[in-house]
Tab-separated table of C-alpha atoms and ligand atoms in Angstrom:
chain	number	residue	atom	x	y	z
A	36	MET	CA	-35.796	-4.845	24.057
A	37	ASN	CA	-37.231	-1.606	22.819
A	38	ALA	CA	-40.722	-0.639	23.836
A	39	PRO	CA	-42.655	1.326	21.260
A	40	LEU	CA	-43.075	5.044	21.755
A	41	PRO	CA	-46.536	6.441	22.358
A	42	ALA	CA	-48.392	6.887	19.069
A	43	THR	CA	-48.160	10.654	19.346
A	44	LEU	CA	-44.360	10.554	19.265
A	45	LEU	CA	-42.188	9.810	16.263
A	46	LYS	CA	-38.569	8.695	15.977
A	47	GLN	CA	-37.909	10.884	13.003
A	48	HIS	CA	-35.222	9.842	10.563
A	49	LEU	CA	-32.928	12.737	9.651
A	50	ILE	CA	-29.720	13.325	7.674
A	51	ASP	CA	-26.942	15.333	9.257
A	52	PRO	CA	-26.208	18.183	6.813
A	53	GLU	CA	-22.826	18.788	8.415
A	54	ILE	CA	-21.564	15.300	7.563
A	55	CYS	CA	-23.514	14.476	4.393
A	56	ILE	CA	-21.396	14.620	1.237
A	57	ARG	CA	-24.448	14.750	-1.082
A	58	CYS	CA	-23.462	11.587	-2.920
A	59	ASN	CA	-27.096	10.609	-3.614
A	60	THR	CA	-26.581	7.035	-2.388
A	61	CYS	CA	-29.437	7.266	0.110
A	62	GLU	CA	-31.898	8.677	-2.395
A	63	GLU	CA	-31.018	5.893	-4.841
A	64	THR	CA	-31.279	3.214	-2.191
A	65	CYS	CA	-34.561	4.215	-0.554
A	66	PRO	CA	-37.107	1.698	-1.862
A	67	ILE	CA	-40.095	3.985	-1.275
A	68	GLY	CA	-38.846	7.383	-2.426
A	69	ALA	CA	-38.733	8.944	1.039
A	70	ILE	CA	-35.433	10.744	0.455
A	71	THR	CA	-35.111	13.814	-1.681
A	72	HIS	CA	-32.791	16.798	-2.072
A	73	ASP	CA	-32.481	20.385	-3.203
A	74	GLY	CA	-29.319	22.365	-3.967
A	75	ASN	CA	-28.579	22.505	-0.247
A	76	ASN	CA	-29.516	19.329	1.587
A	77	TYR	CA	-30.591	15.704	1.345
A	78	VAL	CA	-33.656	15.176	3.525
A	79	VAL	CA	-36.065	12.446	4.638
A	80	ASN	CA	-39.779	13.011	4.177
A	81	PRO	CA	-41.445	12.010	7.468
A	82	ASP	CA	-44.739	11.381	5.676
A	83	ILE	CA	-43.147	8.629	3.575
A	84	CYS	CA	-40.234	7.165	5.571
A	85	ASN	CA	-41.080	3.878	7.293
A	86	GLY	CA	-37.685	3.512	8.979
A	87	CYS	CA	-36.853	0.396	6.947
A	88	MET	CA	-33.116	1.182	7.246
A	89	ALA	CA	-32.303	0.216	3.655
A	90	CYS	CA	-30.467	3.526	3.217
A	91	VAL	CA	-28.314	3.265	6.335
A	92	PRO	CA	-25.598	0.691	5.480
A	93	PRO	CA	-24.766	2.099	2.008
A	94	CYS	CA	-24.240	5.674	3.301
A	95	PRO	CA	-20.479	6.230	3.116
A	96	THR	CA	-20.391	8.815	5.914
A	97	GLY	CA	-22.981	7.710	8.459
A	98	SER	CA	-24.754	11.068	8.118
A	99	ILE	CA	-27.930	9.118	7.335
A	100	ASP	CA	-28.042	7.449	10.732
A	101	ASN	CA	-29.639	10.234	12.752
A	102	TRP	CA	-32.887	10.148	14.651
A	103	ARG	CA	-34.875	12.562	16.768
A	104	VAL	CA	-37.837	11.779	18.983
A	105	ILE	CA	-40.460	14.437	18.351
A	106	PRO	CA	-44.263	14.788	18.625
A	107	ARG	CA	-45.699	13.637	15.287
A	108	ALA	CA	-47.634	16.882	15.044
A	109	ARG	CA	-44.320	18.774	15.029
A	110	ALA	CA	-42.329	16.464	12.747
A	111	TYR	CA	-39.678	18.350	10.772
A	112	GLY	CA	-41.032	18.806	7.270
A	113	VAL	CA	-39.004	18.566	4.091
A	114	ASP	CA	-38.928	22.335	3.581
A	115	ALA	CA	-37.632	22.948	7.099
A	116	GLN	CA	-34.868	20.362	6.590
A	117	PHE	CA	-33.804	21.949	3.289
A	118	GLY	CA	-32.914	25.098	5.240
A	119	TRP	CA	-30.775	23.421	7.906
A	120	ASP	CA	-27.048	23.906	8.325
A	121	ALA	CA	-27.009	21.535	11.298
A	122	LEU	CA	-29.371	19.069	12.936
A	123	PRO	CA	-31.653	20.445	15.644
A	124	PRO	CA	-30.867	19.308	19.186
A	125	GLN	CA	-32.863	16.466	20.695
A	126	GLU	CA	-35.518	17.800	23.045
A	127	PRO	CA	-35.441	15.981	26.411
A	128	VAL	CA	-37.239	12.745	25.657
A	129	GLU	CA	-38.480	12.342	29.260
A	130	ASP	CA	-40.360	15.623	28.873
A	131	LEU	CA	-41.860	14.566	25.559
A	132	LEU	CA	-42.925	11.235	27.020
A	133	ALA	CA	-44.408	12.857	30.083
A	134	ALA	CA	-46.336	15.312	27.922
A	135	ALA	CA	-47.568	12.488	25.714
A	136	ALA	CA	-48.650	10.450	28.740
A	137	ALA	CA	-50.432	13.447	30.234
A	138	ALA	CA	-52.244	14.074	26.968
A	139	ASP	CA	-53.198	10.396	26.827
A	140	ALA	CA	-54.456	10.457	30.385
A	141	GLU	CA	-56.516	13.546	29.670
A	142	ALA	CA	-58.008	11.971	26.571
A	143	ALA	CA	-58.783	8.636	28.277
A	144	PRO	CA	-58.701	8.805	32.106
A	145	ALA	CA	-59.647	5.141	32.358
A	146	SER	CA	-56.388	4.131	30.749
A	147	ALA	CA	-54.671	3.732	34.136
A	148	SER	CA	-54.486	0.048	33.357
A	149	ALA	CA	-52.659	0.674	30.093
A	150	PRO	CA	-49.651	-1.584	29.459
A	151	ALA	CA	-46.444	-0.535	31.191
A	152	VAL	CA	-44.684	0.094	27.879
A	153	ASN	CA	-46.779	3.199	27.419
A	154	SER	CA	-45.616	4.664	30.700
A	155	PRO	CA	-43.068	7.459	30.458
A	156	ALA	CA	-40.505	5.453	32.398
A	157	ALA	CA	-40.727	2.381	30.189
A	158	ALA	CA	-40.770	4.364	26.994
A	159	ALA	CA	-37.900	6.562	28.192
A	160	ALA	CA	-35.910	3.394	28.742
A	161	ALA	CA	-36.876	2.340	25.245
A	162	ALA	CA	-35.674	5.617	23.827
A	163	GLY	CA	-32.149	4.838	24.936
A	164	PRO	CA	-29.729	5.545	27.781
A	165	GLY	CA	-30.423	8.925	29.295
A	166	ALA	CA	-33.427	9.160	27.003
A	167	ALA	CA	-31.286	10.867	24.440
A	168	VAL	CA	-31.419	10.574	20.650
A	169	ALA	CA	-33.181	7.463	19.362
A	170	THR	CA	-30.886	4.921	17.783
A	171	ALA	CA	-30.955	3.266	14.433
A	172	GLY	CA	-31.636	-0.086	16.042
A	173	GLU	CA	-34.759	1.238	17.674
A	174	ALA	CA	-36.042	2.696	14.477
A	175	ALA	CA	-35.373	-0.594	12.761
A	176	ASP	CA	-37.353	-2.416	15.395
A	177	ASP	CA	-40.205	0.011	14.881
A	178	ALA	CA	-40.169	-0.624	11.186
A	179	ALA	CA	-39.522	-4.338	11.256
A	180	ASP	CA	-43.129	-5.304	10.714
A	181	THR	CA	-43.764	-2.955	7.851
A	182	ALA	CA	-40.402	-2.693	6.099
A	183	LYS	CA	-40.312	-3.788	2.482
A	184	PRO	CA	-37.176	-5.496	1.233
A	185	ALA	CA	-34.929	-2.921	-0.378
A	186	GLN	CA	-34.531	-3.261	-4.126
A	187	VAL	CA	-30.819	-2.582	-4.096
A	188	ALA	CA	-28.732	-3.626	-7.080
A	189	GLY	CA	-25.623	-4.425	-5.079
A	190	ALA	CA	-24.384	-5.494	-1.679
A	191	VAL	CA	-24.638	-3.332	1.419
A	192	VAL	CA	-21.964	-5.356	3.193
A	193	PRO	CA	-18.273	-5.628	2.301
A	194	PRO	CA	-16.656	-8.908	1.237
A	195	TRP	CA	-16.171	-10.866	4.455
A	196	SER	CA	-12.408	-10.900	4.039
A	197	ALA	CA	-12.017	-7.153	3.445
A	198	ALA	CA	-9.750	-5.245	5.804
A	199	HIS	CA	-11.550	-3.025	8.287
A	200	PRO	CA	-11.727	0.558	7.004
A	201	TYR	CA	-11.374	3.774	8.944
A	202	VAL	CA	-14.145	6.267	8.168
A	203	ASN	CA	-14.944	9.876	9.118
A	204	LEU	CA	-11.580	10.631	10.691
A	205	TYR	CA	-11.922	14.197	9.419
A	206	THR	CA	-15.201	16.106	9.157
A	207	HIS	CA	-16.532	19.387	7.778
A	208	LYS	CA	-15.861	20.961	11.164
A	209	GLU	CA	-12.383	19.501	11.428
A	210	PRO	CA	-10.958	18.819	7.981
A	211	VAL	CA	-7.353	17.858	7.417
A	212	THR	CA	-5.066	19.851	5.159
A	213	ALA	CA	-3.284	17.987	2.385
A	214	THR	CA	-0.595	19.310	0.065
A	215	VAL	CA	-0.673	18.811	-3.679
A	216	VAL	CA	2.439	16.942	-4.745
A	217	GLY	CA	1.376	16.167	-8.302
A	218	ASN	CA	-1.262	17.102	-10.873
A	219	TYR	CA	-0.940	15.323	-14.227
A	220	ARG	CA	-3.240	15.020	-17.183
A	221	VAL	CA	-4.067	11.368	-17.911
A	222	THR	CA	-6.002	11.854	-21.139
A	223	ASP	CA	-4.334	12.842	-24.404
A	224	GLY	CA	-3.508	16.542	-24.722
A	225	ASP	CA	-5.857	16.915	-27.676
A	226	ALA	CA	-8.699	14.860	-26.165
A	227	GLU	CA	-11.874	16.683	-25.191
A	228	SER	CA	-11.849	15.324	-21.616
A	229	ASP	CA	-9.343	16.900	-19.274
A	230	VAL	CA	-8.874	14.136	-16.711
A	231	ARG	CA	-6.278	14.711	-13.999
A	232	HIS	CA	-4.335	12.438	-11.723
A	233	ILE	CA	-3.924	14.476	-8.563
A	234	VAL	CA	-1.636	13.386	-5.743
A	235	LEU	CA	-2.268	14.659	-2.221
A	236	ASP	CA	0.177	14.297	0.640
A	237	PHE	CA	-1.025	14.283	4.242
A	238	GLY	CA	2.342	14.884	5.883
A	239	GLU	CA	2.216	13.845	9.525
A	240	ALA	CA	-1.598	13.614	9.675
A	241	PRO	CA	-2.854	10.039	9.865
A	242	PHE	CA	-4.996	9.238	6.824
A	243	PRO	CA	-5.353	5.456	6.504
A	244	VAL	CA	-7.339	4.317	3.456
A	245	LEU	CA	-8.310	1.158	1.634
A	246	GLU	CA	-8.839	0.622	-2.082
A	247	GLY	CA	-12.449	1.486	-2.976
A	248	GLN	CA	-12.790	4.201	-0.336
A	249	SER	CA	-13.326	7.851	-1.155
A	250	ILE	CA	-12.560	11.246	0.332
A	251	GLY	CA	-14.375	14.572	0.388
A	252	ILE	CA	-12.815	17.775	-0.884
A	253	LEU	CA	-13.964	21.101	0.522
A	254	PRO	CA	-13.617	23.660	-2.256
A	255	PRO	CA	-12.949	27.213	-1.084
A	256	GLY	CA	-15.566	29.925	-1.384
A	257	VAL	CA	-19.305	30.020	-0.938
A	258	ASP	CA	-22.326	28.886	-2.933
A	259	ALA	CA	-25.093	31.041	-4.390
A	260	ARG	CA	-26.681	31.293	-0.939
A	261	GLY	CA	-23.464	32.554	0.585
A	262	ARG	CA	-22.782	29.304	2.464
A	263	PRO	CA	-19.475	27.427	2.299
A	264	HIS	CA	-19.523	24.864	-0.511
A	265	HIS	CA	-20.346	21.376	0.664
A	266	ALA	CA	-17.786	18.628	0.138
A	267	ARG	CA	-17.448	16.776	-3.161
A	268	GLN	CA	-16.671	13.070	-3.084
A	269	TYR	CA	-13.872	11.456	-5.107
A	270	SER	CA	-12.782	7.831	-5.175
A	271	ILE	CA	-9.217	7.154	-4.191
A	272	ALA	CA	-7.166	5.969	-7.173
A	273	SER	CA	-4.162	4.658	-5.270
A	274	PRO	CA	-3.673	1.583	-3.080
A	275	ARG	CA	-3.576	1.566	0.692
A	276	ASP	CA	0.188	1.989	0.905
A	277	GLY	CA	0.059	5.245	-1.012
A	278	GLU	CA	0.404	6.538	-4.534
A	279	ARG	CA	4.065	6.302	-3.789
A	280	PRO	CA	4.571	3.177	-1.680
A	281	GLY	CA	5.405	3.992	1.884
A	282	TYR	CA	4.401	7.633	1.620
A	283	ASN	CA	1.408	9.161	3.378
A	284	ASN	CA	-0.221	10.189	0.128
A	285	LEU	CA	-3.059	9.199	-2.181
A	286	SER	CA	-4.276	10.029	-5.656
A	287	LEU	CA	-7.582	11.041	-7.228
A	288	THR	CA	-8.873	10.856	-10.793
A	289	VAL	CA	-10.735	14.071	-11.560
A	290	LYS	CA	-12.434	15.135	-14.765
A	291	ARG	CA	-12.823	18.852	-15.354
A	292	VAL	CA	-16.524	19.567	-15.727
A	293	VAL	CA	-16.938	22.479	-18.110
A	294	ALA	CA	-20.058	24.533	-18.741
A	295	GLY	CA	-22.416	22.933	-21.207
A	296	GLN	CA	-20.770	19.509	-20.975
A	297	ASP	CA	-23.129	16.519	-20.772
A	298	GLY	CA	-26.104	18.811	-20.220
A	299	ASN	CA	-24.313	20.636	-17.389
A	300	THR	CA	-24.820	24.351	-17.693
A	301	HIS	CA	-22.341	25.162	-14.925
A	302	ALA	CA	-18.638	24.571	-14.723
A	303	GLY	CA	-17.932	22.146	-11.872
A	304	VAL	CA	-16.990	24.068	-8.746
A	305	CYS	CA	-14.765	21.419	-7.255
A	306	SER	CA	-13.491	19.696	-10.401
A	307	ASN	CA	-12.129	22.978	-11.800
A	308	TYR	CA	-10.666	23.892	-8.430
A	309	LEU	CA	-8.872	20.540	-8.259
A	310	CYS	CA	-7.777	20.422	-11.895
A	311	ASP	CA	-6.215	23.890	-11.560
A	312	LEU	CA	-4.240	23.103	-8.403
A	313	ALA	CA	-0.501	23.491	-8.575
A	314	LYS	CA	2.213	21.653	-6.699
A	315	HIS	CA	2.500	22.858	-3.062
A	316	ASP	CA	-1.087	24.173	-2.999
A	317	THR	CA	-3.091	22.966	-0.017
A	318	VAL	CA	-6.526	21.364	0.010
A	319	ARG	CA	-9.038	20.756	2.786
A	320	VAL	CA	-10.026	17.105	2.955
A	321	ILE	CA	-12.632	15.136	4.912
A	322	GLY	CA	-13.140	11.409	5.252
A	323	PRO	CA	-12.131	8.774	4.457
A	324	PHE	CA	-15.535	7.340	3.502
A	325	GLY	CA	-16.886	3.978	2.462
A	326	ASN	CA	-17.158	0.681	4.258
A	327	THR	CA	-18.570	-1.709	1.662
A	328	PHE	CA	-16.930	-1.096	-1.758
A	329	LEU	CA	-13.751	-2.785	-0.532
A	330	MET	CA	-11.539	-5.444	-2.034
A	331	PRO	CA	-11.445	-8.939	-0.579
A	332	GLY	CA	-8.416	-9.857	1.492
A	333	ARG	CA	-8.546	-13.637	1.039
A	334	PRO	CA	-5.728	-15.110	-1.030
A	335	GLY	CA	-6.684	-16.001	-4.587
A	336	ALA	CA	-9.666	-13.630	-4.713
A	337	ASN	CA	-10.740	-12.694	-8.242
A	338	LEU	CA	-11.732	-9.150	-9.175
A	339	LEU	CA	-14.270	-8.460	-11.916
A	340	MET	CA	-14.034	-4.695	-12.475
A	341	ILE	CA	-16.460	-2.753	-14.662
A	342	CYS	CA	-16.047	0.989	-15.076
A	343	THR	CA	-16.584	4.026	-17.278
A	344	GLY	CA	-14.444	7.165	-17.454
A	345	THR	CA	-13.255	8.434	-14.100
A	346	GLY	CA	-15.112	5.552	-12.474
A	347	SER	CA	-11.795	3.833	-13.148
A	348	ALA	CA	-10.328	5.423	-9.997
A	349	PRO	CA	-11.093	2.571	-7.564
A	350	MET	CA	-10.220	-0.006	-10.225
A	351	ARG	CA	-6.801	1.591	-10.568
A	352	ALA	CA	-6.400	1.411	-6.776
A	353	MET	CA	-7.270	-2.290	-6.679
A	354	THR	CA	-5.257	-3.167	-9.765
A	355	GLU	CA	-2.226	-1.346	-8.433
A	356	ARG	CA	-2.487	-3.163	-5.108
A	357	CYS	CA	-2.469	-6.441	-7.007
A	358	ARG	CA	0.351	-5.279	-9.291
A	359	ARG	CA	2.547	-4.480	-6.315
A	360	ARG	CA	2.153	-8.011	-5.009
A	361	MET	CA	2.578	-9.725	-8.392
A	362	GLY	CA	4.714	-12.813	-8.172
A	363	GLY	CA	3.238	-13.845	-4.807
A	364	ASP	CA	0.275	-16.167	-4.374
A	365	GLU	CA	-2.261	-13.618	-3.133
A	366	ASN	CA	-3.733	-12.514	-6.470
A	367	GLY	CA	-6.542	-14.337	-8.205
A	368	LYS	CA	-7.825	-13.459	-11.661
A	369	LEU	CA	-8.345	-9.837	-12.667
A	370	MET	CA	-10.830	-9.020	-15.414
A	371	LEU	CA	-11.511	-5.411	-16.403
A	372	PHE	CA	-14.242	-3.892	-18.570
A	373	PHE	CA	-13.415	-0.222	-19.128
A	374	GLY	CA	-15.609	2.178	-21.120
A	375	ALA	CA	-14.469	5.475	-22.616
A	376	ARG	CA	-15.264	7.556	-25.660
A	377	THR	CA	-11.953	6.939	-27.392
A	378	ARG	CA	-8.552	5.562	-26.514
A	379	ARG	CA	-7.265	9.102	-26.145
A	380	GLU	CA	-10.007	9.868	-23.607
A	381	LEU	CA	-9.425	6.753	-21.561
A	382	PRO	CA	-7.713	7.712	-18.301
A	383	TYR	CA	-4.409	5.900	-17.687
A	384	PHE	CA	-4.517	4.269	-21.128
A	385	GLY	CA	-0.730	4.033	-21.488
A	386	PRO	CA	0.096	2.476	-18.077
A	387	LEU	CA	-2.926	0.201	-18.302
A	388	MET	CA	-1.906	-1.275	-21.633
A	389	LYS	CA	1.579	-2.008	-20.300
A	390	LEU	CA	0.227	-4.437	-17.691
A	391	PRO	CA	0.993	-8.094	-18.480
A	392	ARG	CA	-1.844	-9.978	-20.207
A	393	ASP	CA	-1.538	-12.863	-17.785
A	394	PHE	CA	-1.967	-10.424	-14.884
A	395	ILE	CA	-5.155	-8.693	-16.041
A	396	ASP	CA	-7.726	-9.442	-18.762
A	397	ILE	CA	-8.503	-5.983	-20.220
A	398	ASN	CA	-11.616	-5.276	-22.309
A	399	LEU	CA	-11.946	-1.729	-23.648
A	400	ALA	CA	-15.373	-0.510	-24.728
A	401	LEU	CA	-14.910	2.578	-26.893
A	402	SER	CA	-18.079	4.455	-27.785
A	403	ARG	CA	-16.837	7.165	-30.140
A	404	GLU	CA	-13.757	5.731	-31.790
A	405	PRO	CA	-13.853	7.022	-35.378
A	406	GLY	CA	-14.828	4.363	-37.879
A	407	ARG	CA	-15.828	1.855	-35.176
A	408	PRO	CA	-19.300	0.873	-33.959
A	409	ARG	CA	-20.261	2.223	-30.540
A	410	ARG	CA	-19.359	-0.227	-27.781
A	411	TYR	CA	-20.401	-0.039	-24.132
A	412	VAL	CA	-19.018	-2.156	-21.293
A	413	GLN	CA	-22.217	-4.188	-21.188
A	414	ASP	CA	-21.759	-5.171	-24.842
A	415	LEU	CA	-18.356	-6.638	-24.055
A	416	ILE	CA	-19.664	-8.440	-20.971
A	417	VAL	CA	-22.209	-10.161	-23.211
A	418	GLU	CA	-19.438	-11.101	-25.661
A	419	ARG	CA	-17.316	-12.510	-22.853
A	420	ALA	CA	-20.295	-14.146	-21.130
A	421	GLU	CA	-18.620	-17.525	-20.682
A	422	ASP	CA	-15.572	-16.117	-18.881
A	423	VAL	CA	-17.715	-13.720	-16.865
A	424	LEU	CA	-19.958	-16.580	-15.776
A	425	ALA	CA	-16.976	-18.660	-14.676
A	426	LEU	CA	-15.903	-15.786	-12.454
A	427	LEU	CA	-19.409	-15.148	-11.096
A	428	ASN	CA	-19.747	-18.808	-10.170
A	429	ASP	CA	-16.495	-18.699	-8.214
A	430	GLU	CA	-17.141	-17.671	-4.609
A	431	LYS	CA	-13.729	-16.046	-4.550
A	432	THR	CA	-14.886	-13.433	-7.106
A	433	CYS	CA	-16.008	-9.921	-6.167
A	434	VAL	CA	-17.590	-7.612	-8.748
A	435	TYR	CA	-17.136	-3.829	-8.757
A	436	VAL	CA	-19.055	-1.383	-10.950
A	437	CYS	CA	-18.102	2.287	-10.939
A	438	GLY	CA	-18.868	5.246	-13.179
A	439	LEU	CA	-21.915	6.653	-14.874
A	440	LYS	CA	-25.261	6.021	-13.230
A	441	GLY	CA	-26.703	5.063	-16.590
A	442	MET	CA	-24.482	1.993	-16.889
A	443	GLU	CA	-25.981	0.278	-13.863
A	444	THR	CA	-29.029	-1.188	-15.576
A	445	GLY	CA	-27.107	-2.271	-18.662
A	446	VAL	CA	-24.385	-3.946	-16.621
A	447	LEU	CA	-26.858	-5.817	-14.443
A	448	GLU	CA	-28.689	-6.950	-17.549
A	449	ALA	CA	-25.436	-8.132	-19.140
A	450	LEU	CA	-24.486	-10.083	-16.006
A	451	ARG	CA	-27.976	-11.573	-15.931
A	452	HIS	CA	-27.604	-12.562	-19.568
A	453	ALA	CA	-24.300	-14.312	-18.866
A	454	VAL	CA	-25.969	-16.385	-16.171
A	455	VAL	CA	-29.288	-17.108	-17.880
A	456	GLN	CA	-27.782	-18.138	-21.212
A	457	ALA	CA	-26.039	-20.941	-19.327
A	458	GLY	CA	-29.356	-22.105	-17.900
A	459	GLN	CA	-28.662	-20.777	-14.401
A	460	ASP	CA	-30.974	-18.768	-12.155
A	461	TRP	CA	-29.900	-15.125	-12.063
A	462	THR	CA	-32.141	-14.167	-9.146
A	463	ILE	CA	-30.533	-16.740	-6.882
A	464	LEU	CA	-26.999	-15.812	-7.923
A	465	HIS	CA	-27.703	-12.069	-7.715
A	466	GLN	CA	-29.069	-12.468	-4.195
A	467	ALA	CA	-26.026	-14.494	-3.177
A	468	LEU	CA	-23.663	-11.895	-4.644
A	469	CYS	CA	-25.412	-9.185	-2.625
A	470	ARG	CA	-25.649	-11.217	0.568
A	471	GLN	CA	-21.987	-12.205	0.407
A	472	GLY	CA	-20.773	-8.662	-0.261
A	473	ARG	CA	-19.540	-9.680	-3.711
A	474	LEU	CA	-21.302	-7.152	-5.965
A	475	HIS	CA	-20.700	-3.441	-5.465
A	476	PHE	CA	-21.871	-0.340	-7.284
A	477	GLU	CA	-20.566	3.197	-7.055
A	478	THR	CA	-22.276	5.205	-9.770
A	479	TYR	CA	-23.122	8.885	-10.122
B	765	NAP	P1	-17.774	9.638	-19.873
B	765	NAP	O1	-16.484	9.995	-20.490
B	765	NAP	O2	-18.926	10.572	-20.008
B	765	NAP	O3	-18.274	8.216	-20.328
B	765	NAP	C1	-17.438	7.104	-20.320
B	765	NAP	C2	-17.988	6.101	-21.279
B	765	NAP	O4	-19.233	5.554	-20.787
B	765	NAP	C3	-18.287	6.690	-22.649
B	765	NAP	O5	-17.813	5.787	-23.590
B	765	NAP	C4	-19.785	6.760	-22.656
B	765	NAP	O6	-20.315	6.677	-23.979
B	765	NAP	C5	-20.138	5.528	-21.892
B	765	NAP	N1	-21.534	5.485	-21.481
B	765	NAP	C6	-22.466	6.462	-21.504
B	765	NAP	N2	-23.645	5.995	-21.091
B	765	NAP	C7	-23.473	4.690	-20.812
B	765	NAP	C8	-24.336	3.666	-20.372
B	765	NAP	N3	-25.630	3.877	-20.120
B	765	NAP	N4	-23.830	2.438	-20.175
B	765	NAP	C9	-22.522	2.182	-20.419
B	765	NAP	N5	-21.664	3.114	-20.863
B	765	NAP	C10	-22.127	4.362	-21.065
B	765	NAP	O7	-17.502	9.359	-18.342
B	765	NAP	P2	-17.008	10.388	-17.250
B	765	NAP	O8	-17.402	11.777	-17.619
B	765	NAP	O9	-15.608	10.119	-16.938
B	765	NAP	O10	-17.946	10.001	-16.056
B	765	NAP	C11	-17.642	8.974	-15.193
B	765	NAP	C12	-18.647	8.922	-14.075
B	765	NAP	O11	-18.007	8.292	-12.986
B	765	NAP	C13	-19.148	10.269	-13.611
B	765	NAP	O12	-20.536	10.196	-13.457
B	765	NAP	C14	-18.468	10.398	-12.264
B	765	NAP	O13	-19.215	11.166	-11.344
B	765	NAP	C15	-18.384	8.966	-11.827
B	765	NAP	N6	-17.413	8.635	-10.807
B	765	NAP	C16	-16.269	9.329	-10.691
B	765	NAP	C17	-15.407	8.998	-9.664
B	765	NAP	C18	-14.150	9.767	-9.404
B	765	NAP	O14	-13.535	9.485	-8.407
B	765	NAP	N7	-13.759	10.711	-10.210
B	765	NAP	C19	-15.701	7.941	-8.824
B	765	NAP	C20	-16.876	7.246	-9.005
B	765	NAP	C21	-17.721	7.584	-10.018
B	765	NAP	P3	-20.976	7.899	-24.776
B	765	NAP	O15	-20.791	9.140	-23.976
B	765	NAP	O16	-20.241	7.945	-26.074
B	765	NAP	O17	-22.404	7.507	-24.932
């Protein structure tokens, strides 16, 4: 059991800037807007955070799960956290507790009969072994009475039958070096989008991954403040046994971000670095990351995959895993909704269209195909509502959504429509999908 800390002390929720990959998941997940960021760091505002823990499970790196006991009057403010390169050390909690107790005693000498939990010894025990850094569990206990349910769109747990992933094997401080063994364009040569399929080999370094996981790339050089660039996150596009089966390699799907594109005034630091890599170049990699967006391992599991653009990376990984075991009895149904501007801009269009129709049900939503009305993935989900509903109602189905942030609302609405038009209750089904780890989002 965890005794509460004295009121003058706070278990402050912090994000480790050395591990954080700035993926924005925590900021999106926080139900009360306590997490914010600048160009340097993601931070937790101590004036808003209630320690509800909604942000902790979705964080792919675990950088979110950091806590420091500190006098409330000295809580680390947002501006201070923006300037950090590393977390501050934990001050000895026994000292903080003793100081708090002394201050209490001074303020109210008659409080000698105060409950034991307010004594330094009891509270030190509550603060954890050796009175070190407060744990997530403790913070959760603190917040249990006040926490609001998180309004998350998807699950924060993996499908129960997913294989157990390895995460954080390599960090900013100790990255692994991978060698580029391939860099191919997967959009048409004359298409506007330069999307690359990049294959990285890890040689003798262990780098176990699962479909749906991601890695961080550390681009060389420094940012405008003269600090090393932070890592950029990319989904793995190959299955667990490698881009080339049996090899210790993996692939990424990377779109070159050019200045002015999609409202971006800057060319992407990491995307241009990656897209320009040549065979035999080396890259610094951290990760792997991600412990929820994982494919089910139970035989006969169905995959409903919804993606836009380079959000196709994890779908390719999952589809390829299934393709390699075609002919066995492990695969269930595969249904894909894939959005791109045109056929020529759709990554992996050629290989995708060669897959057998009875293996995967492919639905392409093309938004800028000349002479055709604009179609988004959610439009096609509505059109295929009956088949989508049949999958949603099957407990063996897991749903994956990856790509543009903007698609999230439309996709949820389309799924809701498929359920409601059949007279079913979307809220109940949505909650079940989340609870059972069957609905996953990875959008940026
Ligand atoms: P894109 O080419 O800009 O867009 C793909 C398609 O989505 C286009 O047809 C686009 O239509 C459509 N679209 C735009 N807004 C939409 C909405 N609200 N709902 C549904 N469809 C919509 O895509 P991209 O540049 O490849 O971007 C993909 C996204 O995936 C990026 O945000 C990326 O960060 C993210 N992502 C990438 C990876 C990776 O590993 N590389 C992994 C996960 C996620 P119009 O533009 O014609 O409107």
